[in-house]
Coordinates of C-alpha atoms and ligand atoms in Angstrom, one line a residue:
X1 CA 0.0 -0.1 0.0
X2 CA 1.1 3.5 -0.8
X3 CA 2.1 5.5 2.3
X4 CA -0.5 8.2 3.1
X5 CA 0.4 11.7 1.7
X6 CA 1.8 13.9 4.6
X7 CA -0.2 17.1 4.5
X8 CA 2.5 18.9 6.6
X9 CA 4.7 19.1 3.5
X10 CA 2.1 20.8 1.4
X11 CA 1.9 24.4 0.2
X12 CA -1.7 25.8 0.2
X13 CA -1.9 25.0 -3.6
X14 CA -0.8 21.5 -3.0
X15 CA -3.4 21.1 -0.2
X16 CA -6.1 22.4 -2.5
X17 CA -5.1 19.8 -5.0
X18 CA -5.2 17.0 -2.3
X19 CA -8.6 18.2 -1.1
X20 CA -9.9 18.3 -4.7
X21 CA -8.6 14.9 -5.4
X22 CA -10.9 13.4 -2.8
X23 CA -13.8 15.4 -4.2
X24 CA -14.1 18.0 -1.3
X25 CA -14.5 21.8 -2.0
X26 CA -11.2 23.5 -2.4
X27 CA -11.8 26.2 0.2
X28 CA -11.3 23.5 3.0
X29 CA -7.6 23.6 2.1
X30 CA -7.1 26.9 3.8
X31 CA -8.8 25.7 6.9
X32 CA -6.6 22.7 7.0
X33 CA -3.5 24.9 6.5
X34 CA -4.6 27.0 9.4
X35 CA -5.2 24.1 11.7
X36 CA -1.8 22.6 11.0
X37 CA 0.4 25.7 10.8
X38 CA -1.3 28.4 12.9
X39 CA -2.8 26.3 15.6
X40 CA -0.5 23.4 15.6
X41 CA -3.2 20.8 15.4
X42 CA -2.3 17.6 13.5
X43 CA -5.3 15.3 14.1
X44 CA -8.0 15.6 11.6
X45 CA -10.8 14.7 14.1
X46 CA -9.7 17.9 16.1
X47 CA -10.2 20.3 13.2
X48 CA -13.6 21.1 14.3
X49 CA -14.8 23.6 11.6
X50 CA -14.5 20.8 9.0
X51 CA -17.5 18.6 8.2
X52 CA -17.5 15.4 10.2
X53 CA -17.5 13.1 7.2
X54 CA -14.6 15.1 5.6
X55 CA -12.5 14.7 8.7
X56 CA -13.1 11.0 8.5
X57 CA -12.2 10.9 4.9
X58 CA -9.1 13.0 5.4
X59 CA -8.0 10.7 8.3
X60 CA -8.3 7.6 5.9
X61 CA -6.4 9.2 3.1
X62 CA -3.8 11.5 4.6
X63 CA -1.6 12.1 7.7
X64 CA 0.0 15.1 9.3
X65 CA 3.4 14.5 10.6
X66 CA 4.9 16.7 13.4
X67 CA 8.3 16.1 15.0
X68 CA 7.9 14.4 18.3
X69 CA 9.4 15.7 21.5
X70 CA 11.9 13.1 22.6
X71 CA 13.7 15.0 25.2
X72 CA 13.2 18.4 26.8
X73 CA 15.8 20.2 28.8
X74 CA 15.8 23.8 30.3
X75 CA 19.0 25.6 31.1
X76 CA 19.6 27.6 34.2
X77 CA 19.5 30.6 31.9
X78 CA 16.0 29.7 30.5
X79 CA 17.3 28.3 27.2
X80 CA 15.3 25.2 26.3
X81 CA 16.5 22.4 24.1
X82 CA 14.2 19.9 22.5
X83 CA 15.4 16.7 20.9
X84 CA 12.9 16.0 18.2
X85 CA 12.2 12.6 16.6
X86 CA 11.3 12.5 13.0
X87 CA 9.1 10.0 11.4
X88 CA 12.0 7.7 10.3
X89 CA 13.3 7.7 13.9
X90 CA 16.2 10.2 13.2
X91 CA 16.7 13.0 15.7
X92 CA 17.4 16.7 15.5
X93 CA 17.6 19.4 18.0
X94 CA 15.7 22.7 18.2
X95 CA 16.4 25.5 20.7
X96 CA 14.3 28.1 22.3
X97 CA 16.3 31.2 23.5
X98 CA 14.1 33.6 25.4
X99 CA 14.6 37.4 25.8
X100 CA 17.4 38.2 23.5
X101 CA 15.4 40.6 23.8
X102 CA 13.1 38.9 21.4
X103 CA 12.0 35.3 21.7
X104 CA 14.2 33.3 19.3
X105 CA 13.9 29.8 18.0
X106 CA 17.0 28.0 16.6
X107 CA 16.1 25.6 14.1
X108 CA 17.9 22.7 12.2
X109 CA 18.0 22.2 8.4
X110 CA 19.8 18.8 8.2
X111 CA 20.3 15.8 10.3
X112 CA 24.0 16.3 10.9
X113 CA 26.2 18.4 8.7
X114 CA 28.7 17.8 5.9
X115 CA 30.7 20.9 6.4
X116 CA 32.9 19.5 9.0
X117 CA 34.0 22.8 10.7
X118 CA 36.9 22.0 13.0
X119 CA 35.4 23.4 16.1
X120 CA 31.8 22.3 15.6
X121 CA 30.4 19.1 17.3
X122 CA 27.5 18.7 14.7
X123 CA 30.2 18.7 12.0
X124 CA 31.6 15.7 13.7
X125 CA 28.6 13.7 12.8
X126 CA 28.8 14.1 9.1
X127 CA 25.6 14.4 7.1
X128 CA 22.9 11.9 7.8
X129 CA 20.3 13.4 5.6
X130 CA 18.5 16.7 4.6
X131 CA 15.4 17.8 6.4
X132 CA 12.2 18.3 4.4
X133 CA 10.5 21.7 4.3
X134 CA 7.7 20.1 6.5
X135 CA 10.3 18.9 9.0
X136 CA 11.9 22.4 9.1
X137 CA 8.5 24.1 9.5
X138 CA 7.5 21.4 12.0
X139 CA 10.1 22.4 14.4
X140 CA 8.8 25.9 14.6
X141 CA 5.3 24.7 15.3
X142 CA 6.6 22.3 18.1
X143 CA 8.6 25.0 19.7
X144 CA 5.9 27.6 19.5
X145 CA 3.4 25.2 21.1
X146 CA 5.9 24.0 23.8
X147 CA 6.8 27.6 24.8
X148 CA 3.2 29.0 24.6
X149 CA 4.2 31.3 21.8
X150 CA 1.8 30.2 19.1
X151 CA 0.3 33.4 17.8
X152 CA 3.0 35.6 19.6
X153 CA 5.9 37.2 17.8
X154 CA 9.2 35.4 17.6
X155 CA 12.4 35.2 15.5
X156 CA 13.9 32.2 13.8
X157 CA 17.6 31.6 13.4
X158 CA 18.6 28.8 11.0
X159 CA 21.5 28.1 13.2
X160 CA 20.8 24.7 14.5
X161 CA 22.2 21.4 13.0
X162 CA 23.1 21.6 9.3
X163 CA 24.0 24.0 6.6
X164 CA 20.9 25.7 5.2
X165 CA 22.3 26.4 1.8
X166 CA 23.4 22.8 1.4
X167 CA 19.6 22.0 1.7
X168 CA 18.6 25.0 -0.4
X169 CA 15.2 23.9 -1.8
X170 CA 13.7 22.6 1.4
X171 CA 15.1 25.6 3.4
X172 CA 13.5 28.2 0.9
X173 CA 10.3 26.1 0.8
X174 CA 10.1 26.3 4.6
X175 CA 10.5 30.1 4.6
X176 CA 7.7 30.4 2.1
X177 CA 5.4 28.1 4.0
X178 CA 6.1 30.1 7.3
X179 CA 5.3 33.3 5.4
X180 CA 1.8 31.9 4.2
X181 CA -1.0 34.2 5.4
X182 CA -3.0 31.1 6.5
X183 CA -0.1 29.8 8.4
X184 CA 2.1 31.8 10.8
X185 CA 2.4 34.8 8.4
X186 CA 6.0 35.2 9.5
X187 CA 7.9 37.9 7.8
X188 CA 11.3 36.8 6.3
X189 CA 12.7 39.7 8.3
X190 CA 12.2 37.7 11.4
X191 CA 14.2 34.8 9.9
X192 CA 18.1 34.7 9.8
X193 CA 19.8 32.2 7.6
X194 CA 23.4 31.5 8.8
X195 CA 25.7 29.7 6.2
X196 CA 29.4 28.8 5.8
X197 CA 29.0 30.6 2.4
X198 CA 28.3 28.3 -0.6
X199 CA 28.9 30.7 -3.3
X200 CA 26.4 29.4 -6.1
X201 CA 23.7 29.0 -3.4
X202 CA 24.4 32.6 -2.2
X203 CA 24.1 33.8 -5.8
X204 CA 20.7 32.1 -5.9
X205 CA 19.6 33.5 -2.6
X206 CA 20.4 37.0 -3.8
X207 CA 17.5 36.6 -6.4
X208 CA 14.9 35.3 -3.9
X209 CA 11.7 37.2 -3.6
X210 CA 11.3 36.2 0.1
X211 CA 14.7 37.2 1.5
X212 CA 15.7 36.2 5.0
X213 CA 18.5 38.1 6.8
X214 CA 21.9 36.7 6.0
X215 CA 24.6 35.7 8.5
X216 CA 27.8 34.4 7.1
X217 CA 30.2 32.2 9.2
X218 CA 33.6 33.8 8.5
X219 CA 35.7 32.7 11.5
X220 CA 39.0 33.6 9.8
X221 CA 40.9 36.5 8.0
X222 CA 43.2 34.5 5.8
X223 CA 42.3 31.8 3.2
X224 CA 44.8 29.4 4.9
X225 CA 43.3 29.7 8.3
X226 CA 39.8 29.6 7.0
X227 CA 40.4 26.5 5.0
X228 CA 41.8 24.8 8.2
X229 CA 38.7 25.8 10.2
X230 CA 36.0 25.7 7.6
X231 CA 36.9 23.1 5.0
X232 CA 34.4 24.3 2.3
X233 CA 36.7 27.2 2.0
X234 CA 38.9 25.1 -0.4
X235 CA 36.1 25.4 -2.9
X236 CA 34.4 28.6 -1.9
X237 CA 37.0 31.0 -0.8
X238 CA 36.8 33.8 1.7
X239 CA 37.6 36.1 -1.3
X240 CA 34.7 34.7 -3.3
X241 CA 32.3 34.8 -0.5
X242 CA 33.0 38.4 0.4
X243 CA 32.7 39.3 -3.3
X244 CA 29.1 38.0 -3.4
X245 CA 28.4 39.8 -0.1
X246 CA 29.6 43.0 -1.6
X247 CA 27.0 42.6 -4.3
X248 CA 24.3 41.1 -2.2
X249 CA 20.9 43.0 -2.2
X250 CA 20.8 43.9 1.5
X251 CA 17.6 45.4 2.7
X252 CA 17.3 49.1 3.5
X253 CA 18.7 49.8 7.0
X254 CA 19.8 46.1 7.2
X255 CA 23.2 44.5 7.2
X256 CA 24.9 41.2 6.7
X257 CA 26.0 39.6 10.0
X258 CA 29.5 38.1 9.9
X259 CA 29.9 35.4 12.6
X260 CA 33.3 34.9 13.9
X261 CA 34.0 32.1 16.4
X262 CA 36.9 33.0 18.6
X263 CA 39.5 30.3 19.2
X264 CA 42.2 31.1 21.8
X265 CA 45.5 31.9 20.2
X266 CA 44.2 30.8 16.7
X267 CA 42.2 33.5 15.0
X268 CA 41.9 36.1 17.9
X269 CA 44.9 38.2 17.5
X270 CA 44.9 42.0 17.1
X271 CA 46.3 41.4 13.6
X272 CA 43.3 39.3 12.8
X273 CA 41.0 42.1 14.0
X274 CA 42.7 44.6 11.8
X275 CA 42.5 42.3 8.8
X276 CA 38.8 41.7 9.4
X277 CA 38.2 45.5 9.3
X278 CA 39.9 45.6 5.9
X279 CA 38.1 42.6 4.5
X280 CA 34.7 44.0 5.4
X281 CA 35.4 47.4 3.9
X282 CA 32.6 48.3 1.5
X283 CA 30.2 45.8 2.8
X284 CA 27.0 46.6 4.9
X285 CA 28.4 44.5 7.7
X286 CA 28.0 43.9 11.4
X287 CA 30.2 41.4 13.3
X288 CA 28.9 38.8 15.7
X289 CA 31.9 37.5 17.8
X290 CA 31.1 34.0 19.3
X291 CA 33.7 33.0 21.9
X292 CA 34.1 29.2 21.4
X293 CA 31.7 26.9 23.3
X294 CA 34.1 24.2 24.1
X295 CA 33.2 20.6 23.8
X296 CA 35.0 17.1 24.2
X297 CA 36.6 16.3 20.9
X298 CA 37.0 20.0 19.9
X299 CA 40.7 20.8 19.8
X300 CA 40.3 24.5 20.7
X301 CA 40.0 26.7 23.8
X302 CA 37.7 29.6 24.5
X303 CA 39.7 33.0 24.7
X304 CA 39.6 35.0 27.9
X305 CA 37.1 37.8 28.2
X306 CA 39.9 40.3 28.0
X307 CA 41.1 38.8 24.7
X308 CA 37.5 39.0 23.3
X309 CA 37.1 42.5 24.5
X310 CA 40.4 43.7 22.9
X311 CA 39.4 42.1 19.6
X312 CA 35.9 43.7 19.7
X313 CA 37.5 47.1 20.7
X314 CA 39.6 47.2 17.6
X315 CA 36.7 46.6 15.4
X316 CA 34.5 49.1 17.2
X317 CA 37.3 51.7 17.1
X318 CA 37.4 51.4 13.4
X319 CA 33.7 52.0 13.0
X320 CA 32.3 48.3 12.7
X321 CA 29.2 47.4 14.7
X322 CA 30.2 44.4 16.8
X323 CA 28.3 42.2 19.3
X324 CA 29.7 39.5 21.4
X325 CA 27.3 36.6 21.4
X326 CA 26.4 35.6 24.9
X327 CA 26.6 31.8 25.3
X328 CA 23.3 30.4 26.2
X329 CA 22.3 27.0 27.3
X330 CA 25.8 25.7 27.7
X331 CA 24.9 23.5 30.8
X332 CA 22.4 21.6 28.5
X333 CA 24.7 21.6 25.6
X334 CA 22.4 23.8 23.6
X335 CA 25.0 26.4 22.7
X336 CA 26.3 27.1 19.2
X337 CA 28.1 24.1 17.7
X338 CA 27.1 21.8 20.5
X339 CA 24.0 20.2 18.9
X340 CA 24.6 16.5 18.3
X341 CA 22.5 13.4 18.4
X342 CA 23.2 9.7 18.1
X343 CA 23.2 8.0 14.7
X344 CA 25.9 10.0 13.1
X345 CA 27.8 8.3 10.3
X346 CA 31.3 9.0 11.2
X347 CA 33.4 7.1 13.6
X348 CA 34.5 10.2 15.3
X349 CA 31.0 11.1 16.1
X350 CA 30.7 7.8 18.0
X351 CA 33.8 8.7 19.9
X352 CA 32.5 12.2 20.7
X353 CA 29.3 10.7 21.9
X354 CA 31.2 8.2 24.1
X355 CA 32.9 11.2 25.7
X356 CA 29.7 13.0 26.3
X357 CA 27.9 10.1 27.8
X358 CA 30.8 9.4 30.2
Ligands
LIG401 N1 25.8 25.9 9.0 C1 25.5 27.2 9.5 C2 24.8 27.2 10.8 C3 25.7 26.7 11.8 S1 25.5 27.1 13.5 C4 26.7 28.0 9.5 O1 27.8 27.5 9.4 O2 26.6 29.3 9.6 C5 25.7 28.8 13.8 C6 27.1 29.4 14.2 O3 27.6 28.6 15.3 C7 28.0 29.2 13.1 O4 28.6 30.5 12.9 C8 29.0 28.2 13.6 O5 30.3 28.3 12.9 C9 29.1 28.5 15.1 N2 29.7 27.4 15.9 C10 29.8 26.1 15.5 N3 30.4 25.5 16.5 C11 30.7 26.3 17.5 C12 31.3 26.3 18.8 N4 31.7 25.1 19.3 N5 31.4 27.4 19.5 C13 30.9 28.6 19.0 N6 30.2 28.7 17.9 C14 30.2 27.5 17.1

C-alpha cells in the first residue's frame, strides 16, 4: 500500500489539489493549512470547523506529521533544548532562546552536517540526511506550542544542526510556508539564515523574492586559516564569499551579519581584528563574535574575556558594529556548535558521543 500523503509538507496550492482529489470543496484547504500551521493541530478529528465526514475521509487518506518531542531540557538561563524525533526515527535538536530581547527559535535544516568545521560538534557527525520543508517548519510549530508562543511574535535563526544552503530547496520552501497568510504569516525579516558561504547558493539566494536576513560564518581572516577551520573554503574561498556579499541585495537599514567564532590563540589576535576590518570594507556588515563553546573532541579553547574585548575594541574603534554573542544553554549543550545526536555516520561522532555520555 502507498504511504499516506503527509499534508504537513504541502503548500496551500498542493493542499487544494489534495482536497480536490478526494472530491471535497477546495476552500477547505485553507482551513486545514490554518489548523496545521497556525494552531499546531495535526489530528483531523480535532479540526472542528470541517464537516465530520470530511474529517473521517481525510484521516483515511492523509496524515499530518509533526516532529515528536523526545527530550526536553531547560538551562539555568532559560534556554530550552528539544530533541525531536522524526518519522524515520532520526533525531534533530531545536532550541528556544528567550529574551534576546526577542523570543528566538534556533532551528535545524539537516540531520548532521557535511561541512565538518573543525570546532563544531555537529560537524563531527557528518551528514545523515536533509530535512524536508515540512520537518523544518514542524520544528517551529513544536517550539511555538511548547513555549506557549503560538500566535505571539518570535524570531527564527537557521543556526541549529546543518548547513541551510546545502539543503537549499527545502529551506526556501520552509521560509515560504512560514510566510503563508493562513499559516504563521511570519515575515522573512524575522528569519536569519546562517551559512558557511556556498557561493552558487548565495548567488541564488540573492535573487529570492522572500529574503531572510543573512549571516555568514567567516571565522578567519586568511584563506589558509579559514580552510583549516571551515573546510568548504577550499572550494568557496573567503575572497569569493566576500565578493558575493559586496554585491548582495541587502535590505534598506539592514546588514549582513558576519559570525566569527573566537578560538584562543588561533584566530583572535589584534592582527586578525585589523585584517577583518579591511576585509569587510565596502560591505554593509556587522560582526557577531562567538567565543568558542568548548566541547569534548573539539581541539580549541575559549579565549579570555579580555582577549575577546580587545578584539571587539579594535573593530569598534574602526567603525564596525560588533556584538559578542552571549553563550546560552551551555549547561544543557544547547549552545552554538554543541548540537549533536546519536546516529551520526562518522566514527569520530561515536567517539565524541562516548565522551559526552561518560
Ligand atoms: N551551518 C551554518 C549554521 C551553523 S551554527 C553556519 O555555518 O553558519 C551557527 C554558528 O555557530 C556558526 O557560525 C558556527 O560556525 C558556530 N559554531 C559552531 N560550533 C561552535 C562552537 N563550538 N562554539 C561557538 N560557535 C560555534
